[in-house]
Short mmCIF file of C-alpha atoms and ligand atoms in Angstrom, two decimals:
data_model
loop_
_atom_site.label_atom_id
_atom_site.label_comp_id
_atom_site.label_asym_id
_atom_site.label_seq_id
_atom_site.Cartn_x
_atom_site.Cartn_y
_atom_site.Cartn_z
CA MET A 11 0.00 0.00 0.00
CA GLU A 12 1.30 3.42 -0.92
CA PHE A 13 2.21 5.70 2.01
CA ASN A 14 -0.29 8.49 1.41
CA HIS A 15 0.21 11.43 3.72
CA LYS A 16 0.11 15.14 2.92
CA SER A 17 2.63 16.87 5.17
CA VAL A 18 1.03 19.60 7.26
CA LEU A 19 2.48 23.15 7.46
CA LEU A 20 5.39 21.97 5.33
CA HIS A 21 6.58 25.30 3.98
CA GLU A 22 6.14 27.06 7.34
CA THR A 23 8.06 24.35 9.20
CA ILE A 24 10.99 24.29 6.80
CA GLU A 25 11.24 28.08 6.85
CA ASN A 26 11.22 28.14 10.65
CA LEU A 27 13.85 25.43 11.03
CA ASN A 28 16.39 27.92 9.57
CA ILE A 29 18.28 25.04 7.99
CA LYS A 30 22.08 25.35 7.89
CA PRO A 31 23.44 23.22 5.03
CA ASP A 32 26.14 21.63 7.23
CA GLY A 33 23.85 21.16 10.24
CA ILE A 34 22.49 18.13 12.05
CA TYR A 35 18.69 17.81 12.15
CA VAL A 36 16.37 15.37 13.90
CA ASP A 37 12.87 14.48 12.75
CA GLY A 38 11.38 12.74 15.81
CA THR A 39 8.17 11.73 14.00
CA LEU A 40 9.47 10.71 10.60
CA GLY A 41 6.23 9.21 9.20
CA GLY A 42 6.36 9.16 5.40
CA ALA A 43 9.35 11.55 5.50
CA GLY A 44 7.50 14.43 3.82
CA HIS A 45 9.14 17.02 6.07
CA SER A 46 12.41 15.12 6.19
CA LEU A 47 12.72 15.06 2.43
CA GLU A 48 12.55 18.85 2.34
CA ILE A 49 15.13 19.09 5.14
CA VAL A 50 17.59 16.73 3.49
CA LYS A 51 17.30 18.50 0.13
CA ARG A 52 18.69 21.60 1.84
CA LEU A 53 21.69 19.83 3.41
CA SER A 54 25.23 19.77 2.01
CA ASP A 55 27.31 16.58 1.99
CA LYS A 56 28.42 17.51 5.52
CA GLY A 57 24.86 17.90 6.80
CA ARG A 58 22.97 15.06 8.46
CA LEU A 59 19.41 14.06 9.17
CA ILE A 60 18.36 11.56 11.83
CA GLY A 61 14.80 10.32 11.36
CA ILE A 62 13.01 8.57 14.21
CA ASP A 63 9.67 6.75 14.17
CA GLN A 64 8.26 3.93 16.28
CA ASP A 65 6.15 2.50 13.47
CA ALA A 66 7.72 -0.20 11.26
CA ASP A 67 5.56 0.79 8.26
CA ALA A 68 6.64 4.43 8.52
CA ILE A 69 10.29 3.39 8.74
CA ALA A 70 9.97 1.29 5.55
CA ALA A 71 8.20 4.10 3.68
CA ALA A 72 10.71 6.73 4.83
CA LYS A 73 13.70 4.58 3.81
CA GLU A 74 12.29 4.34 0.33
CA ARG A 75 11.44 8.03 0.09
CA LEU A 76 14.85 9.19 1.33
CA SER A 77 16.85 6.58 -0.62
CA ASN A 78 18.44 9.16 -2.93
CA TYR A 79 19.95 10.89 0.10
CA ALA A 80 20.99 7.76 2.03
CA SER A 81 24.55 9.01 2.71
CA LYS A 82 23.23 11.94 4.79
CA VAL A 83 20.37 10.12 6.50
CA THR A 84 20.17 7.78 9.49
CA ILE A 85 16.80 6.19 10.18
CA VAL A 86 16.06 4.78 13.61
CA ARG A 87 13.04 2.83 14.77
CA SER A 88 12.45 4.19 18.23
CA ASN A 89 10.29 6.44 20.34
CA TYR A 90 11.37 10.09 20.26
CA ALA A 91 11.45 9.77 24.06
CA ALA A 92 14.77 7.97 23.48
CA MET A 93 16.15 10.70 21.18
CA LYS A 94 19.07 11.64 23.43
CA ASP A 95 20.23 8.02 23.75
CA GLU A 96 19.75 7.27 20.05
CA LEU A 97 21.85 10.32 19.17
CA LEU A 98 24.54 9.34 21.69
CA LYS A 99 24.79 5.93 19.99
CA LEU A 100 25.61 7.87 16.81
CA GLY A 101 28.17 10.01 18.63
CA ILE A 102 25.95 13.12 18.50
CA THR A 103 25.47 15.35 21.54
CA LYS A 104 24.17 18.58 19.96
CA VAL A 105 21.91 19.24 16.97
CA ASP A 106 20.86 22.30 14.94
CA GLY A 107 17.16 21.60 14.71
CA ILE A 108 14.43 19.23 15.86
CA LEU A 109 10.99 18.63 14.37
CA LEU A 110 7.98 16.89 15.89
CA ASP A 111 4.86 16.52 13.74
CA LEU A 112 2.66 14.80 16.29
CA GLY A 113 -0.23 12.38 16.08
CA VAL A 114 -0.96 9.73 13.48
CA SER A 115 -0.21 9.73 9.77
CA SER A 116 -2.92 9.40 7.14
CA PHE A 117 -1.27 6.10 6.24
CA GLN A 118 -1.87 4.75 9.75
CA LEU A 119 -5.45 6.03 9.68
CA ASP A 120 -6.13 4.62 6.23
CA THR A 121 -4.74 1.12 6.88
CA PRO A 122 -7.77 -0.71 8.33
CA GLU A 123 -5.84 -3.54 9.96
CA ARG A 124 -4.04 -0.99 12.19
CA GLY A 125 -7.40 -0.32 13.88
CA PHE A 126 -7.10 3.50 14.00
CA THR A 127 -10.02 4.18 11.72
CA TYR A 128 -13.65 4.56 12.69
CA ARG A 129 -14.65 4.24 9.04
CA GLU A 130 -13.95 0.48 8.76
CA THR A 131 -16.29 -1.88 10.52
CA ASP A 132 -14.38 -5.16 10.64
CA ALA A 133 -10.93 -4.06 11.79
CA PRO A 134 -9.29 -5.33 14.98
CA LEU A 135 -9.21 -2.86 17.89
CA ASP A 136 -5.47 -2.23 17.72
CA MET A 137 -4.29 1.44 17.40
CA ARG A 138 -0.65 0.74 18.37
CA MET A 139 1.81 3.12 16.72
CA ASP A 140 4.62 0.79 17.76
CA GLN A 141 3.63 -2.72 16.68
CA ARG A 142 6.09 -4.21 19.22
CA GLN A 143 3.96 -2.97 22.10
CA THR A 144 1.72 -5.63 23.63
CA LEU A 145 -1.11 -3.45 24.99
CA THR A 146 -3.75 -2.66 22.35
CA ALA A 147 -6.95 -0.62 22.14
CA LYS A 148 -8.86 -3.84 22.81
CA ASP A 149 -7.26 -4.05 26.28
CA ILE A 150 -8.24 -0.48 27.11
CA VAL A 151 -11.83 -0.95 25.92
CA ASN A 152 -12.30 -4.24 27.78
CA ASP A 153 -10.19 -3.75 30.91
CA TYR A 154 -10.37 -0.08 31.93
CA SER A 155 -12.86 0.83 34.64
CA GLU A 156 -15.91 2.87 33.67
CA GLN A 157 -14.41 5.85 35.52
CA ASP A 158 -11.13 5.64 33.57
CA LEU A 159 -12.94 5.25 30.24
CA TYR A 160 -15.04 8.29 31.11
CA ARG A 161 -11.93 10.29 32.02
CA ILE A 162 -10.03 9.56 28.82
CA ILE A 163 -13.04 10.05 26.52
CA ARG A 164 -13.82 13.35 28.28
CA ASP A 165 -10.24 14.67 28.48
CA PHE A 166 -8.56 13.29 25.36
CA GLY A 167 -11.68 13.05 23.19
CA GLU A 168 -13.42 16.16 24.57
CA ASP A 169 -16.69 14.31 23.94
CA ARG A 170 -19.70 15.71 25.77
CA PHE A 171 -21.28 12.24 25.81
CA ALA A 172 -18.21 10.68 27.47
CA LYS A 173 -20.09 9.49 30.55
CA ASN A 174 -22.76 7.75 28.53
CA ILE A 175 -20.25 6.20 26.11
CA ALA A 176 -18.20 4.78 29.01
CA LYS A 177 -21.39 3.39 30.59
CA HIS A 178 -22.47 1.72 27.33
CA ILE A 179 -19.01 0.19 26.76
CA VAL A 180 -18.98 -1.36 30.24
CA GLU A 181 -22.55 -2.62 29.79
CA ALA A 182 -21.79 -4.17 26.37
CA ARG A 183 -18.62 -5.98 27.43
CA LYS A 184 -20.51 -7.81 30.22
CA THR A 185 -22.03 -10.08 27.55
CA LYS A 186 -19.14 -10.28 25.08
CA GLU A 187 -15.57 -9.00 24.74
CA ILE A 188 -15.44 -6.02 22.34
CA THR A 189 -12.89 -6.94 19.65
CA THR A 190 -13.56 -4.94 16.49
CA THR A 191 -13.79 -1.29 15.57
CA GLY A 192 -17.28 -1.99 14.19
CA GLU A 193 -18.54 -3.28 17.54
CA LEU A 194 -17.16 -0.23 19.32
CA ILE A 195 -18.67 2.14 16.74
CA GLU A 196 -22.14 0.59 17.26
CA ILE A 197 -21.83 0.97 21.05
CA ILE A 198 -20.78 4.63 20.68
CA LYS A 199 -23.67 5.30 18.29
CA ALA A 200 -26.11 3.85 20.80
CA SER A 201 -24.75 6.28 23.44
CA ILE A 202 -25.28 9.47 21.42
CA PRO A 203 -28.69 11.00 20.58
CA MET A 204 -29.65 10.49 16.92
CA LYS A 205 -30.12 14.24 16.38
CA VAL A 206 -26.51 14.91 17.43
CA GLN A 207 -25.19 12.01 15.32
CA LYS A 208 -26.74 13.53 12.22
CA SER A 209 -25.46 17.05 12.80
CA GLY A 210 -21.86 16.55 14.01
CA GLY A 211 -18.90 14.68 12.52
CA HIS A 212 -18.56 10.91 12.83
CA PRO A 213 -19.95 9.93 16.27
CA ALA A 214 -16.96 7.67 17.03
CA LYS A 215 -14.22 10.13 16.04
CA ARG A 216 -13.64 11.59 19.51
CA THR A 217 -13.68 8.28 21.37
CA PHE A 218 -11.25 6.74 18.89
CA GLN A 219 -8.93 9.73 19.28
CA ALA A 220 -9.12 9.41 23.07
CA ILE A 221 -8.25 5.70 23.09
CA ARG A 222 -5.37 6.27 20.65
CA ILE A 223 -3.88 9.08 22.76
CA GLU A 224 -4.16 6.98 25.93
CA LEU A 225 -2.78 3.80 24.37
CA ASN A 226 0.25 5.47 22.81
CA LYS A 227 0.84 7.70 25.87
CA GLU A 228 1.00 10.62 23.48
CA LEU A 229 0.67 13.44 26.03
CA GLU A 230 2.93 11.85 28.65
CA VAL A 231 5.73 11.23 26.16
CA LEU A 232 5.53 14.82 24.96
CA GLN A 233 5.37 16.37 28.43
CA ASP A 234 8.22 14.26 29.83
CA ASN A 235 10.70 14.82 27.01
CA LEU A 236 10.46 18.43 25.84
CA ASP A 237 13.13 19.73 28.23
CA THR A 238 15.60 17.01 27.22
CA MET A 239 15.06 17.77 23.54
CA ILE A 240 15.56 21.52 24.12
CA ASP A 241 18.86 20.68 25.86
CA LEU A 242 20.00 18.81 22.75
CA LEU A 243 19.87 21.99 20.66
CA ASP A 244 23.04 23.90 19.86
CA GLU A 245 23.26 27.72 19.85
CA GLY A 246 20.56 29.12 17.54
CA GLY A 247 19.05 25.67 16.99
CA ARG A 248 15.32 25.64 16.35
CA PHE A 249 12.63 23.31 17.74
CA CYS A 250 9.48 23.13 15.57
CA ILE A 251 6.45 21.27 16.93
CA ILE A 252 3.17 20.70 15.09
CA THR A 253 0.28 19.70 17.36
CA PHE A 254 -3.27 18.57 16.56
CA HIS A 255 -4.93 18.59 19.97
CA SER A 256 -5.56 21.45 22.41
CA LEU A 257 -3.92 19.55 25.30
CA GLU A 258 -0.82 18.85 23.18
CA ASP A 259 -0.61 22.50 22.20
CA ARG A 260 -0.94 23.62 25.81
CA ILE A 261 1.93 21.34 26.85
CA VAL A 262 4.18 22.78 24.13
CA LYS A 263 3.19 26.41 24.80
CA THR A 264 3.77 26.05 28.56
CA SER A 265 7.09 24.26 28.14
CA PHE A 266 8.44 26.76 25.61
CA ARG A 267 7.46 29.69 27.89
CA LYS A 268 8.99 28.02 30.93
CA ASN A 269 12.23 27.37 29.07
CA GLU A 270 12.34 30.99 27.94
CA ASN A 271 11.67 32.32 31.40
CA PRO A 272 12.24 29.68 34.08
CA CYS A 273 12.71 32.16 36.95
CA THR A 274 10.61 31.20 39.98
CA CYS A 275 11.44 34.24 42.12
CA PRO A 276 8.47 36.22 43.51
CA LYS A 277 7.58 39.17 41.25
CA GLU A 278 8.52 41.73 43.93
CA PHE A 279 12.17 40.52 44.06
CA PRO A 280 14.37 43.20 42.46
CA VAL A 281 16.85 40.61 41.13
CA CYS A 282 16.65 36.92 40.35
CA VAL A 283 17.96 34.69 43.12
CA CYS A 284 16.56 31.32 42.00
CA GLY A 285 19.46 30.86 39.58
CA LYS A 286 17.32 29.32 36.83
CA VAL A 287 18.70 30.38 33.46
CA SER A 288 16.73 30.90 30.25
CA LYS A 289 17.40 28.31 27.57
CA GLY A 290 16.30 30.47 24.67
CA GLN A 291 13.42 32.30 23.13
CA VAL A 292 9.92 31.56 21.94
CA VAL A 293 9.84 32.49 18.24
CA THR A 294 6.07 32.14 17.85
CA ARG A 295 4.12 34.19 20.42
CA LYS A 296 1.01 32.90 18.66
CA PRO A 297 1.03 29.53 16.89
CA ILE A 298 1.38 29.40 13.11
CA LEU A 299 -1.81 28.01 11.53
CA PRO A 300 -2.40 26.46 8.10
CA SER A 301 -3.25 28.85 5.28
CA GLU A 302 -6.72 28.94 3.70
CA GLU A 303 -5.20 27.18 0.73
CA GLU A 304 -3.79 24.33 2.82
CA LEU A 305 -7.09 23.95 4.68
CA CYS A 306 -8.78 23.45 1.29
CA TYR A 307 -6.53 20.69 0.02
CA ASN A 308 -5.66 18.96 3.30
CA LYS A 309 -8.52 18.39 5.73
CA ARG A 310 -6.12 16.87 8.27
CA SER A 311 -4.47 20.28 8.72
CA LYS A 312 -7.64 21.73 10.29
CA SER A 313 -6.50 21.57 13.91
CA ALA A 314 -2.75 21.93 13.27
CA LYS A 315 -0.65 24.48 15.17
CA LEU A 316 3.07 25.09 14.75
CA ARG A 317 5.13 26.50 17.62
CA VAL A 318 8.83 27.31 17.40
CA PHE A 319 11.55 27.74 20.03
CA GLU A 320 15.12 28.96 19.45
CA ARG A 321 17.90 27.78 21.72
CA HIS A 322 20.42 30.16 23.21
CA LEU A 323 23.19 28.64 25.28
CA ASN A 324 24.42 31.59 27.31
CA LYS A 325 21.39 33.68 28.13
C1 SAM B 5 1.87 12.99 11.48
S1 SAM B 5 2.94 11.66 11.18
C2 SAM B 5 4.41 12.43 10.58
C3 SAM B 5 4.36 12.73 9.12
C4 SAM B 5 5.62 13.29 8.55
N1 SAM B 5 5.99 14.54 9.15
C5 SAM B 5 5.49 13.46 7.03
O1 SAM B 5 5.47 14.61 6.57
O2 SAM B 5 5.41 12.47 6.34
C6 SAM B 5 3.40 11.21 12.79
C7 SAM B 5 4.35 10.04 12.87
O3 SAM B 5 4.96 10.09 14.14
C8 SAM B 5 5.05 8.81 14.67
N2 SAM B 5 5.08 8.98 16.11
C9 SAM B 5 4.11 9.50 16.90
N3 SAM B 5 4.52 9.55 18.17
C10 SAM B 5 5.79 9.05 18.19
C11 SAM B 5 6.74 8.84 19.21
N4 SAM B 5 6.48 9.14 20.48
N5 SAM B 5 7.96 8.35 18.87
C12 SAM B 5 8.23 8.05 17.57
N6 SAM B 5 7.35 8.19 16.57
C13 SAM B 5 6.14 8.69 16.86
C14 SAM B 5 3.87 8.06 14.14
O4 SAM B 5 4.13 6.68 14.10
C15 SAM B 5 3.72 8.67 12.74
O5 SAM B 5 4.40 7.91 11.78
#
């Protein structure tokens, strides 16, 4: 199957990475290598790109797409949470730019057997980005308590019918284990008033998103690793992050601000005594959003936000 994925905010991201031809760049969410291809095209023979993804299908697609630039590219199957260690294995301690384009690729969504899509009715409830992981969406749906299901559907899916959906899931699994996306979709539909189902988007979209975020620990991984990634940047190095969820965006915005101004001294103190030093500067006070044109040809860009941070070593 062809790896179909239209890269989001491509031009804006490449422009903001300020690519130095001899620099070292890391794409922590390589996917189909749409962004990476544009990075590597701008590198000299001395420049280097390290592409990381946890998904075996993405790795295979990216290898193929970047094959003409193989001498400048290293592709690693890993979680970006392990970026520092993966770079150390390659003898790299500082880089000139990092990109994260979060969430799932269209390829993952469009491959029914991966279980991400709410449009297929006979797919297994999987949703693992890393196929080596043992926990799947089926485990969450069948083993989580009603309270935990409610919490994730409410917080990660922002679904106003979260309580009812969680109740219906727990009720349904009493008679039979829920194993397919189709079964889950029917349960969700039964939890949402018909009038709402007809007016909004797909009734299962939010619950599927919630389970995916929970299963792949998407927010935790982001929250826990931003500081380490900022530390990997060399003087003037840029960190570009594209988010698709309000909670993701809040994590990035808060972390970038904190790294720009980490001082914890009370406001009335005339000078800083906490000793916390700024690591750089937020480049985007407001996030960069997709253009009208991009919104027209790429529906997936609808909720995308790009934020950029620039590292300064001696501020
Ligand atoms: C939106 S796609 C990236 C698309 C890519 N920028 C392009 O233009 O083709 C996100 C990719 O990040 C990967 N991914 C998400 N979270 C990850 C993580 N924590 N570690 C490694 N890869 C991750 C997914 O498997 C997916 O392939």
